[in-house]
mmCIF file of C-alpha atoms in Angstrom:
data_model
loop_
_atom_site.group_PDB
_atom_site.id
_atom_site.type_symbol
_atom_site.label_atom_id
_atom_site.label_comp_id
_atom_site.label_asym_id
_atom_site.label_seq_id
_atom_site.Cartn_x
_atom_site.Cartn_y
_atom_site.Cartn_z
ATOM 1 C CA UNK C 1 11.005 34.537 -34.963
ATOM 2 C CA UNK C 2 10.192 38.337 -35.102
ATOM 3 C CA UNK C 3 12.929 41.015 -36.478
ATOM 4 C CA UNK C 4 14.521 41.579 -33.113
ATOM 5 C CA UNK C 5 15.369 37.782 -32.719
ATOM 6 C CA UNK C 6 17.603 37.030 -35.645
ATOM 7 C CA UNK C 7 19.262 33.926 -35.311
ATOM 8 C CA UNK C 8 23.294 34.098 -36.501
ATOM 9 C CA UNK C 9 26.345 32.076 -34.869
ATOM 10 C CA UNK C 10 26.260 28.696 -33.295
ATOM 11 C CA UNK C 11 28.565 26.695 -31.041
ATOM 12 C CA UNK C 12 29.069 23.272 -29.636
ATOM 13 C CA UNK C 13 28.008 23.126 -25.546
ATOM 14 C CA UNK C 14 28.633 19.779 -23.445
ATOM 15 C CA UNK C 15 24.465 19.189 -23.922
ATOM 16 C CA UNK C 16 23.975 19.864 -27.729
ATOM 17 C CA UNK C 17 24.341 22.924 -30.342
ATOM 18 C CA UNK C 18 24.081 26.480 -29.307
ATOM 19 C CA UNK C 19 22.823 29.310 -31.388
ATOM 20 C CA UNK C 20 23.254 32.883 -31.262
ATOM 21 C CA UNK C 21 20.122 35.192 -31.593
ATOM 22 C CA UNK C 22 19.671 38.849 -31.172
ATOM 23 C CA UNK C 23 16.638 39.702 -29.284
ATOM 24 C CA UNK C 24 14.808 37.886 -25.627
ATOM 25 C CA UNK C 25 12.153 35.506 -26.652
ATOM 26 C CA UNK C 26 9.068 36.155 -26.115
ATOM 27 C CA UNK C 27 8.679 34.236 -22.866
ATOM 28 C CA UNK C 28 12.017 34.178 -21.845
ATOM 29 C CA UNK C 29 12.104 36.847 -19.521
ATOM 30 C CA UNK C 30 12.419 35.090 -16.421
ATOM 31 C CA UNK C 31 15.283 33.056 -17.786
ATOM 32 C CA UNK C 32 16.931 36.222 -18.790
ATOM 33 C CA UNK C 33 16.459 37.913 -15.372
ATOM 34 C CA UNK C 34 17.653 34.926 -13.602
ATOM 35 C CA UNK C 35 20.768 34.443 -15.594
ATOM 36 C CA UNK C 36 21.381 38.315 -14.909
ATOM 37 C CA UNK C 37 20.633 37.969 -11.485
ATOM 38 C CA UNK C 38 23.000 34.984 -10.725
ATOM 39 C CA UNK C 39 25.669 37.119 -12.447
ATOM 40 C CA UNK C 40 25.014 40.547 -10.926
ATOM 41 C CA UNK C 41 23.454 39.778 -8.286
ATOM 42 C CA UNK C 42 25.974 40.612 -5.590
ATOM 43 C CA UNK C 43 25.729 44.272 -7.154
ATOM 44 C CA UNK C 44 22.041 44.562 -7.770
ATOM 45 C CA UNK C 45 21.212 43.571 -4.634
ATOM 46 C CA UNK C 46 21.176 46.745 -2.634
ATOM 47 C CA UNK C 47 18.597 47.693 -4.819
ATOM 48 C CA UNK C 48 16.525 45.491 -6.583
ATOM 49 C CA UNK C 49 16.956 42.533 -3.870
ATOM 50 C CA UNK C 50 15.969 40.434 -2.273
ATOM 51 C CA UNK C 51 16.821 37.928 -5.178
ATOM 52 C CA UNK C 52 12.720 36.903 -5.971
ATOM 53 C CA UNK C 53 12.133 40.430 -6.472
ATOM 54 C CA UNK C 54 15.134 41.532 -8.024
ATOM 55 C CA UNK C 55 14.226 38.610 -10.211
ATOM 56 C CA UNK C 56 10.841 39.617 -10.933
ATOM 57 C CA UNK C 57 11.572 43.162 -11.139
ATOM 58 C CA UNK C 58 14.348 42.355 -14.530
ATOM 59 C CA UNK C 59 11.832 40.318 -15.874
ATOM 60 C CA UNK C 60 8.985 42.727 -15.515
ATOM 61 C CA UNK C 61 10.820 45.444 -17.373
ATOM 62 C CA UNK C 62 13.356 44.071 -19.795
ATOM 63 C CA UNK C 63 13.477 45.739 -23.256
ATOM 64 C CA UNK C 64 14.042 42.733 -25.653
ATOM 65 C CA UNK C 65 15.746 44.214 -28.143
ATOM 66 C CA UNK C 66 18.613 45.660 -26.108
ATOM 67 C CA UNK C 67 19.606 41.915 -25.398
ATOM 68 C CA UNK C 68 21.212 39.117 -27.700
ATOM 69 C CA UNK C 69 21.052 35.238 -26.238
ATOM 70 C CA UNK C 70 22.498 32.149 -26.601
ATOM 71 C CA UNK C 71 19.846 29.381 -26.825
ATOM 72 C CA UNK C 72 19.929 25.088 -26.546
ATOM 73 C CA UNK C 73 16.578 24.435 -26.888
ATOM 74 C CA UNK C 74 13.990 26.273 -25.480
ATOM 75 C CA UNK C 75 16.712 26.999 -22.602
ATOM 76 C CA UNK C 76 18.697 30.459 -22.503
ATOM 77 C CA UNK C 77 22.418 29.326 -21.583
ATOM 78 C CA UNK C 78 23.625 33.112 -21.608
ATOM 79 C CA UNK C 79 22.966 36.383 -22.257
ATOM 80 C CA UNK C 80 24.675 40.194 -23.541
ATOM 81 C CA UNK C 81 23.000 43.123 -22.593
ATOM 82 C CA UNK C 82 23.600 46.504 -24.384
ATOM 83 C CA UNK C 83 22.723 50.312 -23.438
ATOM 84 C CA UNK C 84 21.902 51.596 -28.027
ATOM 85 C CA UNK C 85 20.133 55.014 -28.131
ATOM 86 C CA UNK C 86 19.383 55.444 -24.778
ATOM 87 C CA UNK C 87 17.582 51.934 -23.990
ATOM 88 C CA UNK C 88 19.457 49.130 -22.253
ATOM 89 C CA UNK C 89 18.463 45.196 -21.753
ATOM 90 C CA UNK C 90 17.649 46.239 -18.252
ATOM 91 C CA UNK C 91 15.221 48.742 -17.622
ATOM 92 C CA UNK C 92 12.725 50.323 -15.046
ATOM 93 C CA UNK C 93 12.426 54.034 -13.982
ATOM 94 C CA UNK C 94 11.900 55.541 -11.162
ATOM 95 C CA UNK C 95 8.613 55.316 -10.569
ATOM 96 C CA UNK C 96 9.007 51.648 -11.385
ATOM 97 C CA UNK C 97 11.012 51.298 -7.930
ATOM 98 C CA UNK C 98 9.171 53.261 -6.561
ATOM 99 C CA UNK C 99 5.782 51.179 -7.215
ATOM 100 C CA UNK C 100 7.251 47.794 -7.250
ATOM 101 C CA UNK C 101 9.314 48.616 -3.632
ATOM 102 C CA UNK C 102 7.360 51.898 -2.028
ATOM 103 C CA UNK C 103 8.741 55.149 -1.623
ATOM 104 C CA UNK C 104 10.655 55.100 2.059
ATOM 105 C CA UNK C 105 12.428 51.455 0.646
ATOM 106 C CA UNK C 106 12.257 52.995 -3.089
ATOM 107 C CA UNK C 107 14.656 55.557 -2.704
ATOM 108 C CA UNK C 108 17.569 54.663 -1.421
ATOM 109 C CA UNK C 109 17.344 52.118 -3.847
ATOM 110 C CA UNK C 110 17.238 54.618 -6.456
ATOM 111 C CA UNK C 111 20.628 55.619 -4.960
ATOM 112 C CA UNK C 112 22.296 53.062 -4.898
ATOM 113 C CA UNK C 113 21.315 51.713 -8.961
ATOM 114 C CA UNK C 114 22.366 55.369 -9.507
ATOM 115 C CA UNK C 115 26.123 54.399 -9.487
ATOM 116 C CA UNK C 116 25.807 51.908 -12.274
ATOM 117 C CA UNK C 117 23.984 53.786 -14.461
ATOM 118 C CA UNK C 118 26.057 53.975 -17.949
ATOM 119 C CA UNK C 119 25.566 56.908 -20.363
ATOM 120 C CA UNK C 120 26.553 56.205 -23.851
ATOM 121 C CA UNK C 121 28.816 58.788 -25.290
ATOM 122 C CA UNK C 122 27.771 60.064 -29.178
ATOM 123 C CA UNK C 123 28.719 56.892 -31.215
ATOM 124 C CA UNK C 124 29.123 54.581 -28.937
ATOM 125 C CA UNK C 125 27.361 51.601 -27.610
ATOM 126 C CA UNK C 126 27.747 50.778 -24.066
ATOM 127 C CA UNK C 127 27.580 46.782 -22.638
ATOM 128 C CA UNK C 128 25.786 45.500 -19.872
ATOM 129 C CA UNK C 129 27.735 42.752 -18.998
ATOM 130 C CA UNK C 130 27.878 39.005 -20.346
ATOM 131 C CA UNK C 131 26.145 36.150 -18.134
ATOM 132 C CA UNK C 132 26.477 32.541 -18.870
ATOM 133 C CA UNK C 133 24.907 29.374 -16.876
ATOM 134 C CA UNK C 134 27.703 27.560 -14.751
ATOM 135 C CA UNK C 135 27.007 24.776 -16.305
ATOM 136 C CA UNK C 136 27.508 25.982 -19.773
ATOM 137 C CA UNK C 137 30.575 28.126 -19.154
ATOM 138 C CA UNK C 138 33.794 27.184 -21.355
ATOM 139 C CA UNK C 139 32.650 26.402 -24.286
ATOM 140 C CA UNK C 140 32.968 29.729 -25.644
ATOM 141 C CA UNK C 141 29.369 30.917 -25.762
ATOM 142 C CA UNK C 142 30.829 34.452 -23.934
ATOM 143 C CA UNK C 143 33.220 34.824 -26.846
ATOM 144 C CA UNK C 144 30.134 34.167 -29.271
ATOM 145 C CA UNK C 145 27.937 36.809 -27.458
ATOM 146 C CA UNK C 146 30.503 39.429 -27.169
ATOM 147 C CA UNK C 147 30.923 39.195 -31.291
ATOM 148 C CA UNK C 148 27.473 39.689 -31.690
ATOM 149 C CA UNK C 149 27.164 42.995 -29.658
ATOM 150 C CA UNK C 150 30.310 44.409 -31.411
ATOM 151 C CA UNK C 151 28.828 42.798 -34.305
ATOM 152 C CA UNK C 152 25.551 44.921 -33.563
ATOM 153 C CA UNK C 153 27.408 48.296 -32.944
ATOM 154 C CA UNK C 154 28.905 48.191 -36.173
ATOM 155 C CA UNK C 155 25.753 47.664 -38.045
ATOM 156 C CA UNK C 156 24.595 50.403 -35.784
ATOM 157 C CA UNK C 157 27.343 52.723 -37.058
ATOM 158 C CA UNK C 158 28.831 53.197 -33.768
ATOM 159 C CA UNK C 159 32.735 53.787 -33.756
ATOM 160 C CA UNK C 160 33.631 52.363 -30.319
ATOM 161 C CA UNK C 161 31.970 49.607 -27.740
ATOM 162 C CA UNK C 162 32.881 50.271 -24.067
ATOM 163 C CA UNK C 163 32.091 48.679 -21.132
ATOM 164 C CA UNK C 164 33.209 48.005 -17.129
ATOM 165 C CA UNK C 165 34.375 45.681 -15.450
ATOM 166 C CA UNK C 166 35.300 45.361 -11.571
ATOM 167 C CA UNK C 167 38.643 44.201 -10.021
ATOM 168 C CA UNK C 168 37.059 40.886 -8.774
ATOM 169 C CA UNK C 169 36.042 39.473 -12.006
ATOM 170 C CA UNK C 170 39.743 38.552 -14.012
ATOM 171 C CA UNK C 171 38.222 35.821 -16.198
ATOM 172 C CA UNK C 172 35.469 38.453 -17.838
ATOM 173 C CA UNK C 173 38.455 40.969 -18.232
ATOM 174 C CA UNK C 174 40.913 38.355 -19.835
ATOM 175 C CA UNK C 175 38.187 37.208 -22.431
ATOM 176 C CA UNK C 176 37.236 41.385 -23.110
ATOM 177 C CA UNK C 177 41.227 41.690 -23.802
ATOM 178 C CA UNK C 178 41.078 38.696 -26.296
ATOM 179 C CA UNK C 179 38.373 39.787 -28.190
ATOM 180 C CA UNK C 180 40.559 43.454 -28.770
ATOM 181 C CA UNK C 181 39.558 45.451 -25.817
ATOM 182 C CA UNK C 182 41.998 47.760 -23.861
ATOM 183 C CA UNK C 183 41.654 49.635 -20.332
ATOM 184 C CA UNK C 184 40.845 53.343 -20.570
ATOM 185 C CA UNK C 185 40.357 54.060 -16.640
ATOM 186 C CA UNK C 186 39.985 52.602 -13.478
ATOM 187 C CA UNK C 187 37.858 54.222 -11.109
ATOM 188 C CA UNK C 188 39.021 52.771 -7.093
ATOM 189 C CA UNK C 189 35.375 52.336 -4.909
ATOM 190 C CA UNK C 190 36.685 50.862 -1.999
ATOM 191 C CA UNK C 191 33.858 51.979 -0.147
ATOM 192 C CA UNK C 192 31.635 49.293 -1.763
ATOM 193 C CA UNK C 193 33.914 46.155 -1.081
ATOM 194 C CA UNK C 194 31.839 45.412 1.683
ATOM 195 C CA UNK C 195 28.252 46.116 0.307
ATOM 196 C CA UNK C 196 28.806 44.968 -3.225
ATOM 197 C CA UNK C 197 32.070 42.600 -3.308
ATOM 198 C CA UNK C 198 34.340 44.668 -5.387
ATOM 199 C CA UNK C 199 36.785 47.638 -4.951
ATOM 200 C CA UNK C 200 37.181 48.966 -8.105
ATOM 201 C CA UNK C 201 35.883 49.292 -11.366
ATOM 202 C CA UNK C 202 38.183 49.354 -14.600
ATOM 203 C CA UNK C 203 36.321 50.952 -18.314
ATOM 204 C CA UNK C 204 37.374 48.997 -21.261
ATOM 205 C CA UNK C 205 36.838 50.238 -24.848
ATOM 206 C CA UNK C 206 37.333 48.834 -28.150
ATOM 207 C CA UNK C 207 36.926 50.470 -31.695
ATOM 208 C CA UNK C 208 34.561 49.720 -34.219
ATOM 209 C CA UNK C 209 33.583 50.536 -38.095
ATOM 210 C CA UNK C 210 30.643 49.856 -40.180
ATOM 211 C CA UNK C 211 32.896 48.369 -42.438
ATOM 212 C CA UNK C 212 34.052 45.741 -39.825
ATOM 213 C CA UNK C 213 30.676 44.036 -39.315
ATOM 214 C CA UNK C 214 30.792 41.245 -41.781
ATOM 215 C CA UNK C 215 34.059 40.416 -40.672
ATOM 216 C CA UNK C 216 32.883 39.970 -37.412
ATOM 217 C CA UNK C 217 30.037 38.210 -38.662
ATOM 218 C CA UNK C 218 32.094 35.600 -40.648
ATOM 219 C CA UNK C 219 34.576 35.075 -36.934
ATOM 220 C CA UNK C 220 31.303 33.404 -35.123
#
């Protein structure tokens, strides 16, 4: 296990013990990117689909250690992504689209990733999203993921974790508001209901300290 994939927490799934690590596997990528796409893939779409190569585009270009995983096995069962010092879980440039889709489909693909582009303020670390297999939802692996990344923050000595979350999507808000995060904004897009699913879009934020982390660390 290399630096960037230190194992921590564990939890009980319906199929056997689940650990916690911080990094993607070496060889996990397409497990990763499929996990990703099943969760945002109603978003991503419009510019990274259709699914096989929106698939194969997230696996091409994920940065590994902008990711922590839950693991049974050999098998990812979820996944956190994270946006730390200007490198998210998910990435790819522009010439990236470009190459992988060509330039008359490239750009208005470019658009339309645009508008979920996050910038991470000074001291802050901004979250991807949380995706968990169907199969392996409810048995608290999100809760154990979303620890880690605050957990990772405040080793980081970032003050504050913030993230989004859209208005269809009530279960992913209700666990963010148990685990101490509060609504700073909601920003209405009803013009991409019909493209993307969604309407609006709602940042949460919670605070963090250095001093926090092994706190967090002994929660998990």
């Amino acid at each position: 296990m290399s630096a960037a994939e230190q194992e921590h927490g564990r939890t009980a799934s319906a199929d056997g013990e689940v650990g916690i690590r911080r990094g993607v596997p070496e060889g996990a990528e397409e497990q990763v990117a499929a996990l990703y796409w099943e969760a945002f893939g109603r978003k991503l779409g419009p510019g990274l689909g259709p699914p096989d190569a929106g698939r194969a585009f997230l696996a091409r270009h994920l940065h590994h250690d902008r990711g922590v995983v839950a693991a049974r096995g050999e098998r990812i069962v979820g996944v956190a992504g994270f946006r730390l010092d200007g490198r998210a879980l998910t990435g790819g440039g522009v010439r990236d689209v470009l190459s992988a889709y060509g330039p008359l489909r490239g750009l208005p693909r470019l658009a339309a990733l645009a508008l979920f582009e996050r910038t991470a303020t000074a001291g802050e670390l901004a979250m991807d999203g949380i995706a968990v297999a169907a199969d392996q939802r409810g048995h608290g692996i999100g809760s154990l993921l979303l620890r880690e990344v605050i957990a990772v923050a405040a080793e980081a000595g970032r003050h504050r974790v913030r993230l989004d979350v859209i208005d269809v999507n009530p279960r992913a808000r209700a666990l963010y508001e148990r685990h101490g995060f509060t609504a700073a904004g909601t920003r209405r897009t009803p013009y991409l209901r019909s493209l993307m699913g969604f309407g609006a879009v709602t940042t949460m934020r919670r605070a963090v300290t250095p001093a926090q982390a092994p706190a967090i660390r002994e929660t998990r």
